Coordinates of C-alpha atoms in Angstrom, one line a residue:
M39 CA 0.0 0.0 0.0
R40 CA 1.4 3.4 -1.0
L41 CA 0.5 6.4 1.1
P42 CA 1.0 10.1 0.0
A43 CA 4.4 11.5 0.9
S44 CA 2.8 14.6 2.3
L45 CA 0.8 12.7 4.9
L46 CA 1.6 13.9 8.5
F47 CA 0.9 12.0 11.7
T48 CA -2.7 12.5 12.7
G49 CA -3.4 9.0 14.1
L50 CA -1.2 6.6 15.9
L51 CA 2.2 8.0 16.7
L52 CA 5.3 5.9 16.3
A53 CA 8.7 6.0 17.8
L54 CA 11.5 4.1 16.4
A55 CA 11.8 0.7 18.0
P56 CA 14.5 0.6 20.6
L57 CA 17.7 -1.1 20.0
A58 CA 19.2 -3.7 22.1
C59 CA 20.5 -1.3 24.7
S60 CA 19.3 -2.2 28.1
Q61 CA 19.0 -0.4 31.4
Q62 CA 20.3 -3.5 33.1
T63 CA 22.6 -5.2 30.7
P64 CA 24.9 -4.0 27.9
E65 CA 24.2 -4.6 24.2
T66 CA 25.4 -7.8 22.7
P67 CA 29.0 -7.3 21.7
A68 CA 29.7 -7.2 18.0
S69 CA 30.6 -10.5 16.5
T70 CA 34.1 -11.3 15.3
R71 CA 34.6 -9.8 11.9
P72 CA 34.9 -12.3 9.0
S73 CA 37.7 -12.0 6.5
G74 CA 35.4 -12.3 3.5
P75 CA 34.3 -8.7 2.6
P76 CA 36.6 -6.5 0.6
A77 CA 39.0 -4.1 2.2
I78 CA 37.5 -0.6 2.5
T79 CA 38.6 3.0 2.4
V80 CA 36.2 4.8 4.6
Q81 CA 34.6 8.1 3.7
S82 CA 33.4 10.2 6.6
A83 CA 31.3 13.4 6.6
R84 CA 33.5 16.5 6.9
P85 CA 32.0 19.4 8.7
A86 CA 31.4 22.6 6.7
L87 CA 33.4 24.4 9.4
L88 CA 35.6 22.9 12.2
E89 CA 37.5 24.8 14.8
T90 CA 39.9 22.7 17.0
F91 CA 41.8 25.7 18.6
E92 CA 45.0 23.8 18.1
T93 CA 46.7 26.9 16.6
G94 CA 45.4 29.4 19.1
S95 CA 47.8 31.3 21.5
K96 CA 45.4 33.4 23.7
G97 CA 46.8 32.6 27.1
A98 CA 44.9 35.1 29.3
Y99 CA 41.3 35.7 30.3
A100 CA 41.3 39.4 29.2
E101 CA 38.6 40.2 26.6
A102 CA 40.1 40.1 23.1
N103 CA 39.7 38.7 19.5
E104 CA 41.7 35.7 18.4
V105 CA 42.2 34.8 14.7
L106 CA 42.0 31.1 14.1
P107 CA 41.9 28.9 11.0
S108 CA 38.1 29.1 10.9
G109 CA 38.0 32.9 11.4
S110 CA 38.1 35.5 14.1
W111 CA 36.6 34.6 17.5
H112 CA 35.8 37.0 20.4
F113 CA 36.8 35.8 23.9
T114 CA 35.2 37.2 27.0
D115 CA 36.6 35.9 30.3
A116 CA 38.0 33.1 28.2
M117 CA 41.3 31.8 27.0
I118 CA 42.9 28.9 25.1
G119 CA 44.4 26.5 27.6
S120 CA 47.1 24.0 27.0
A121 CA 47.8 22.9 30.6
P122 CA 47.6 19.2 31.6
T123 CA 44.4 20.1 33.6
D124 CA 42.7 21.4 30.5
N125 CA 40.5 18.5 29.3
K126 CA 40.9 18.5 25.5
N127 CA 41.4 16.6 22.3
G128 CA 45.0 17.3 21.1
N129 CA 47.0 20.0 22.8
R130 CA 44.6 23.0 23.3
A131 CA 41.0 23.8 24.2
V132 CA 39.0 26.9 25.2
R133 CA 38.7 27.5 28.9
L134 CA 35.9 29.7 30.2
R135 CA 35.4 31.0 33.8
G136 CA 32.7 33.0 35.6
R137 CA 30.2 34.0 32.9
G138 CA 32.7 33.7 30.1
R139 CA 31.7 33.8 26.4
L140 CA 33.1 32.7 23.1
R141 CA 31.6 34.3 19.9
M142 CA 32.2 34.0 16.2
N143 CA 33.0 37.4 14.5
F144 CA 32.2 35.9 11.1
D145 CA 29.3 34.2 9.2
A146 CA 29.2 30.5 8.9
P147 CA 29.0 28.8 5.5
A148 CA 25.4 28.6 4.1
G149 CA 23.1 25.7 4.8
I150 CA 24.3 24.8 8.4
Q151 CA 21.7 22.5 10.1
S152 CA 23.5 21.2 13.2
V153 CA 26.3 22.2 15.6
R154 CA 28.5 19.8 17.6
I155 CA 30.5 21.0 20.6
S156 CA 32.6 18.9 23.0
S157 CA 32.8 20.0 26.6
A158 CA 34.2 19.0 30.0
S159 CA 34.9 20.5 33.4
Y160 CA 38.4 22.0 33.7
G161 CA 40.6 19.8 35.9
D162 CA 38.6 18.5 38.8
D163 CA 36.3 21.6 39.0
A164 CA 32.6 21.2 39.9
P165 CA 30.0 21.0 37.1
S166 CA 29.3 24.0 34.8
T167 CA 26.3 25.1 32.9
W168 CA 26.5 26.6 29.4
E169 CA 24.2 27.5 26.5
L170 CA 24.5 27.9 22.7
W171 CA 23.1 31.1 21.3
V172 CA 22.7 31.7 17.5
S173 CA 22.3 34.8 15.4
Q174 CA 21.0 34.7 11.8
D175 CA 21.4 38.4 11.1
G176 CA 25.1 38.8 11.3
G177 CA 25.4 39.1 15.1
R178 CA 22.8 41.8 15.8
Q179 CA 20.4 39.6 17.7
Y180 CA 20.8 36.2 19.3
Q181 CA 18.4 33.4 20.4
R182 CA 19.2 30.4 22.5
A183 CA 19.4 27.0 20.6
G184 CA 18.1 24.0 22.4
A185 CA 18.4 23.5 26.2
A186 CA 21.2 24.5 28.6
V187 CA 24.0 21.9 29.0
R188 CA 25.2 20.8 32.4
T189 CA 28.8 19.6 32.0
S190 CA 30.6 17.6 34.6
G191 CA 33.7 15.5 34.9
P192 CA 37.0 15.4 33.0
R193 CA 35.8 13.4 29.9
L194 CA 34.8 15.4 26.9
T195 CA 31.1 14.9 26.1
L196 CA 29.5 15.8 22.7
S197 CA 26.4 18.0 22.5
T198 CA 24.6 18.4 19.2
F199 CA 22.2 21.3 18.5
G200 CA 19.8 21.7 15.6
V201 CA 19.7 25.1 13.9
S202 CA 17.4 26.4 11.1
P203 CA 19.4 26.8 7.9
G204 CA 19.4 30.2 6.3
G205 CA 20.5 33.7 7.3
K206 CA 24.0 34.9 8.3
L207 CA 24.6 32.3 11.1
R208 CA 26.9 33.1 14.0
L209 CA 27.4 31.3 17.3
E210 CA 28.0 32.4 20.8
I211 CA 28.6 30.0 23.7
R212 CA 27.8 31.4 27.1
K213 CA 28.8 30.0 30.5
T214 CA 25.8 30.9 32.6
D215 CA 26.4 29.7 36.1
G216 CA 29.1 32.2 37.2
G217 CA 31.0 31.2 40.3
N218 CA 34.5 29.7 40.5
T219 CA 34.0 26.8 38.1
R220 CA 35.9 26.6 34.8
L221 CA 34.7 25.0 31.6
N222 CA 36.6 23.4 28.7
L223 CA 35.2 23.6 25.1
D224 CA 36.8 21.9 22.1
D225 CA 36.1 20.8 18.5
I226 CA 33.3 23.1 17.4
A227 CA 31.8 21.6 14.2
L228 CA 29.1 23.1 12.0
L229 CA 27.5 20.6 9.6
T230 CA 25.1 20.9 6.6
A231 CA 22.6 18.2 5.7
A232 CA 25.1 16.8 3.1
S233 CA 28.6 17.7 4.3
A234 CA 31.2 16.8 1.8
A235 CA 32.5 13.3 2.2
T236 CA 36.2 12.8 1.6
P237 CA 38.3 9.7 1.8
A238 CA 40.1 9.2 5.1
E239 CA 43.7 8.0 4.8
A240 CA 43.8 4.3 5.4
P241 CA 46.6 1.8 5.2
A242 CA 46.5 -0.7 2.4
S243 CA 44.9 -3.9 3.5
V244 CA 46.9 -7.1 3.8
P245 CA 45.1 -10.3 2.7
A246 CA 44.9 -13.0 5.4
P247 CA 47.3 -15.9 5.0
N248 CA 46.3 -18.4 2.3
S249 CA 43.4 -16.2 1.2
P250 CA 42.9 -14.5 -2.2
A251 CA 43.7 -10.9 -2.6
R252 CA 40.8 -8.5 -1.8
T253 CA 39.7 -5.6 -3.9
A254 CA 39.6 -2.3 -2.2
V255 CA 36.1 -0.7 -2.1
V256 CA 35.4 2.9 -1.2
V257 CA 32.5 2.9 1.4
S258 CA 30.9 6.2 2.2
R259 CA 28.6 7.4 5.0
D260 CA 25.4 7.9 3.0
D261 CA 22.3 10.0 3.8
N262 CA 20.6 8.7 7.0
M263 CA 17.2 9.7 5.5
A264 CA 17.8 8.5 1.9
L265 CA 14.6 6.5 1.8
G266 CA 12.5 9.6 2.6
N267 CA 10.8 11.5 5.4
P268 CA 8.1 9.0 6.4
S269 CA 5.9 11.6 8.2
G270 CA 6.8 14.8 6.5
A271 CA 8.5 16.0 9.7
T272 CA 9.8 19.6 9.9
S273 CA 11.8 21.6 12.3
S274 CA 8.9 24.0 13.0
L275 CA 7.8 24.7 16.5
N276 CA 4.2 24.5 15.1
S277 CA 4.8 20.7 14.7
P278 CA 5.9 19.6 18.2
N279 CA 4.5 16.1 17.7
N280 CA 6.3 15.6 14.3
Y281 CA 9.5 17.6 14.9
L282 CA 12.5 16.9 12.7
L283 CA 15.8 16.3 14.4
S284 CA 18.6 15.7 11.9
K285 CA 21.9 14.6 13.5
P286 CA 25.1 13.4 11.8
Q287 CA 24.5 10.0 13.2
Y288 CA 20.7 9.6 12.5
A289 CA 17.5 11.5 11.7
M290 CA 14.2 11.4 13.5
S291 CA 10.7 12.7 13.9
Y292 CA 10.3 13.5 17.6
N293 CA 6.9 13.5 19.4
A294 CA 6.9 15.9 22.3
G295 CA 3.5 14.8 23.4
R296 CA 4.7 11.2 23.7
G297 CA 8.2 11.9 24.9
I298 CA 9.6 9.5 22.3
P299 CA 10.4 9.6 18.6
N300 CA 7.8 8.7 16.0
W301 CA 10.6 7.2 13.8
V302 CA 14.3 7.1 13.5
S303 CA 16.2 6.6 10.3
W304 CA 19.9 5.7 9.7
H305 CA 22.4 4.2 7.3
L306 CA 24.7 1.4 8.3
N307 CA 27.8 0.1 6.6
R308 CA 31.4 -0.4 7.6
A309 CA 32.1 3.3 7.4
W310 CA 30.0 3.6 10.6
M311 CA 31.6 0.8 12.4
G312 CA 34.9 0.8 14.3
S313 CA 36.3 0.1 17.8
A314 CA 35.0 3.0 19.9
P315 CA 33.7 1.7 23.2
R316 CA 30.2 2.0 24.4
Q317 CA 29.8 5.4 26.2
D318 CA 26.7 4.8 28.4
D319 CA 26.3 8.6 28.8
F320 CA 22.5 8.7 28.8
R321 CA 21.4 12.4 28.9
P322 CA 18.8 14.9 27.7
D323 CA 19.1 16.2 24.2
P324 CA 20.1 19.8 24.0
A325 CA 18.8 20.1 20.4
L326 CA 15.2 20.1 21.6
P327 CA 13.5 23.5 21.6
R328 CA 13.2 25.2 25.0
G329 CA 9.4 24.5 25.3
F330 CA 9.7 20.7 24.9
Y331 CA 9.8 18.5 28.0
Q332 CA 13.3 17.2 28.5
V333 CA 13.3 13.4 29.1
S334 CA 16.2 12.4 31.4
T335 CA 17.7 9.1 32.3
G336 CA 15.9 9.4 35.7
S337 CA 12.5 9.5 33.8
Y338 CA 12.9 5.7 33.3
L339 CA 14.0 4.8 36.9
G340 CA 11.7 2.3 38.6
S341 CA 9.5 2.1 35.5
G342 CA 10.1 -1.6 34.8
F343 CA 11.1 -0.7 31.2
D344 CA 14.5 -0.5 29.6
R345 CA 15.8 2.6 28.0
G346 CA 15.6 1.1 24.5
H347 CA 17.7 2.7 21.8
N348 CA 16.3 3.3 18.4
C349 CA 19.7 3.8 16.6
P350 CA 21.8 1.2 18.4
S351 CA 25.1 2.1 20.2
A352 CA 26.8 -0.8 18.3
D353 CA 25.8 0.7 14.9
R354 CA 27.9 3.8 15.7
T355 CA 31.4 2.9 16.8
T356 CA 33.7 4.8 14.5
D357 CA 34.5 7.3 17.2
L358 CA 33.4 8.4 20.7
D359 CA 31.3 11.2 19.4
D360 CA 29.2 9.0 17.2
N361 CA 28.7 6.4 19.9
S362 CA 27.8 9.1 22.5
A363 CA 25.1 10.5 20.2
T364 CA 23.1 7.3 20.5
F365 CA 22.7 7.8 24.2
L366 CA 20.6 11.0 23.9
M367 CA 17.2 10.4 25.5
T368 CA 15.4 11.5 22.3
N369 CA 16.8 8.2 20.8
M370 CA 15.1 6.1 23.5
I371 CA 11.7 4.5 24.1
P372 CA 10.3 2.5 27.0
Q373 CA 10.9 -1.1 25.9
A374 CA 10.1 -4.4 27.6
A375 CA 13.3 -6.1 28.8
N376 CA 12.8 -9.3 27.0
N377 CA 12.0 -7.4 23.8
N378 CA 15.1 -5.2 24.1
Q379 CA 17.6 -7.7 25.4
R380 CA 16.6 -10.8 23.4
T381 CA 14.4 -10.2 20.4
W382 CA 15.7 -6.8 19.4
S383 CA 19.3 -7.6 20.3
G384 CA 19.2 -10.5 17.9
L385 CA 17.7 -8.4 15.1
E386 CA 20.3 -5.7 15.5
E387 CA 23.2 -8.2 15.6
Y388 CA 21.8 -9.8 12.4
G389 CA 21.9 -6.4 10.7
R390 CA 25.6 -5.9 11.7
R391 CA 26.4 -9.4 10.4
L392 CA 24.9 -8.4 7.0
V393 CA 27.3 -5.5 7.0
D394 CA 30.3 -7.7 7.9
A395 CA 29.4 -9.8 4.9
G396 CA 29.8 -6.8 2.5
N397 CA 26.3 -5.2 2.6
E398 CA 25.0 -1.8 3.5
V399 CA 21.6 -1.4 5.2
Y400 CA 19.1 1.5 5.3
I401 CA 17.1 1.3 8.5
I402 CA 13.9 2.9 9.7
M403 CA 12.5 2.1 13.1
G404 CA 9.4 3.2 15.1
N405 CA 6.5 2.2 17.2
Y406 CA 2.8 2.6 17.5
G407 CA -0.1 2.2 19.9
K408 CA -0.2 2.7 23.6
G409 CA 0.5 0.2 26.5
G410 CA 3.2 -2.4 27.0
T411 CA 4.2 -4.9 29.7
G412 CA 7.5 -4.5 31.5
L413 CA 9.0 -6.0 34.7
N414 CA 6.4 -4.2 36.8
G415 CA 3.4 -5.3 34.7
R416 CA 1.4 -3.4 32.2
A417 CA 1.7 0.4 31.8
T418 CA 0.5 3.0 29.2
T419 CA 2.9 5.8 30.4
I420 CA 5.8 6.4 32.6
D421 CA 7.3 9.5 34.2
Q422 CA 4.0 10.8 35.5
G423 CA 2.4 10.4 32.1
R424 CA 5.0 12.4 30.2
I425 CA 6.3 9.4 28.3
T426 CA 4.1 7.0 26.3
V427 CA 4.8 3.3 26.5
P428 CA 4.2 2.0 22.9
A429 CA 2.3 -1.2 22.3
R430 CA 4.2 -2.3 19.2
I431 CA 7.8 -1.8 18.0
W432 CA 8.8 -2.2 14.3
K433 CA 11.8 -1.9 12.1
V434 CA 12.4 -1.9 8.3
L435 CA 15.8 -2.9 6.8
V436 CA 16.6 -2.3 3.1
I437 CA 19.7 -4.5 2.4
L438 CA 21.9 -4.3 -0.7
P439 CA 25.5 -5.0 -1.6
E440 CA 28.0 -2.2 -0.9
G441 CA 28.0 0.2 -3.9
T442 CA 26.7 3.5 -5.2
N443 CA 23.5 4.9 -6.7
D444 CA 21.6 3.1 -4.0
L445 CA 18.1 4.4 -4.7
H446 CA 18.3 3.3 -8.3
R447 CA 19.6 -0.1 -7.2
I448 CA 16.7 -0.5 -4.7
A449 CA 14.1 0.4 -7.3
A450 CA 15.7 -2.0 -9.8
G451 CA 15.0 -4.9 -7.4
Q452 CA 18.6 -5.4 -6.2
A453 CA 17.7 -5.0 -2.5
R454 CA 16.2 -7.2 0.1
V455 CA 13.5 -5.6 2.2
L456 CA 12.9 -7.0 5.7
A457 CA 10.1 -5.6 7.9
V458 CA 9.5 -6.8 11.5
D459 CA 6.7 -5.8 13.9
T460 CA 6.8 -7.1 17.5
P461 CA 4.7 -6.7 20.7
N462 CA 6.3 -4.6 23.4
D463 CA 5.9 -7.1 26.2
Q464 CA 7.7 -9.7 28.2
S465 CA 6.1 -12.7 26.4
V466 CA 7.7 -11.8 23.1
S467 CA 9.6 -14.6 21.4
P468 CA 13.4 -14.2 21.2
D469 CA 13.1 -15.3 17.5
W470 CA 12.5 -12.0 15.6
S471 CA 11.8 -13.9 12.4
R472 CA 8.4 -14.9 13.7
Y473 CA 7.3 -11.3 13.4
R474 CA 8.1 -10.6 9.8
V475 CA 5.4 -8.6 8.0
S476 CA 5.1 -6.4 4.9
I477 CA 5.8 -2.7 4.8
D478 CA 2.2 -2.3 3.7
A479 CA 1.1 -3.7 7.0
I480 CA 3.3 -1.2 9.0
E481 CA 2.1 1.7 6.9
E482 CA -1.5 0.8 7.5
A483 CA -1.0 0.6 11.2
T484 CA 1.0 3.8 11.5
G485 CA 0.0 6.2 8.7
L486 CA 3.6 6.5 7.5
D487 CA 5.0 6.5 4.0
L488 CA 8.2 4.5 4.5
L489 CA 9.9 4.4 1.1
S490 CA 8.7 7.8 -0.2
N491 CA 11.9 8.5 -2.2
I492 CA 11.5 5.3 -4.2
P493 CA 9.5 5.5 -7.5
L494 CA 5.9 4.6 -7.0
E495 CA 5.9 1.4 -9.0
A496 CA 8.8 0.1 -7.1
Q497 CA 7.2 1.1 -3.8
D498 CA 4.1 -0.9 -4.6
R499 CA 6.2 -4.0 -5.5
L500 CA 8.6 -3.8 -2.5
E501 CA 6.1 -2.9 0.2
A502 CA 3.8 -5.8 -0.5
R503 CA 6.4 -8.5 0.2
V504 CA 6.9 -10.4 3.4
D505 CA 10.6 -11.4 3.6
T506 CA 11.4 -15.1 3.6
G507 CA 15.2 -14.7 3.5
P508 CA 17.8 -16.2 5.8
T509 CA 17.9 -15.2 9.5
R510 CA 21.5 -16.3 10.4

């Protein structure tokens, strides 16, 4: 069944089904990589603007401008620190004290849609609070982006903020708590929806002993929303229950009324997978507008439900920032422990095995309905009614061999389409293959248009199938 691409959520609201990330137990570790797939040269998204502060020399708190590779920055009660007690990537980071500020004196490149900033407490100082403010008129007026960030501890933590593209964008970071605490900031990155991808330097692969030589294949990080925008989500405050959050690691429609996403969409191949450890830094999402309720990790305490990821931690292991982004609470739903730790864990690991075998996968995940069964029994909401417990959790995987021109290859019938729809309860079978359905069935239950970027004839053909392919 094909639904119009312009259809918005007016009925059942879905949130991407959580991944196997449990409140009680860690995700299933990635399987040992087979030697079969070709060697790869990874392409990663390059920010449209990146400032690392490595060339800076401002060594005092006095107010002044500093010219850096990205442009001129204005420092107020701020400096560039290089001491062992400055927590940083590389040799230098910004250090703010009191109510210090750091501001761009120049306009960012056009089309910026998100901003990433790493922060940590200086030395062993107490936590600090800071905010990102943005101007789109060349610095004449500023408005706060997202929520305030509370930074604590010596480890750099990534915060991602959504911004509306357009205008003469400038940033100002404000330390707002005053007092004697000091704050480190590093690696400020501004990204467009399609930041240029450039090959990362990689050593030539060496074939395993007694194995045939392997052909190098360039594998890129492709568009996380390549299959389409299933609900027509926008970043308008007039659509709080269908609010678009586009991050470098995944895209989603967030539902402020339910406190969970309607859907989450991401691309998975070997360019997204590495050796970065699981961060477990569950936290509110600073990219949410100020008026939205901020779900925290405490919102799930005592609920009997896991904090179920949508985009899994183990699907984003190239670096610490990518993995950390999966622990934002906007990426979570209340998920029954058996569903999360057994059924969904098995499905997620199956997807990663497909990648190990030389495939790439486009994934969309969500939920619908109201009311699930957790460790404390049945519930329709948690956190005093602020977070909806979904009744069903679903996922769609579009699987094809590594390559280019993916939408054309999918429409031409070169992809396998796997759709799964499971109950959110403790009685769910650990065998996810028992819950295979057609995309048509998920669209009928949710009101979504899941493959809207695929030509209509191909949509009709692909969405009617129920997968019967291998499950191992």
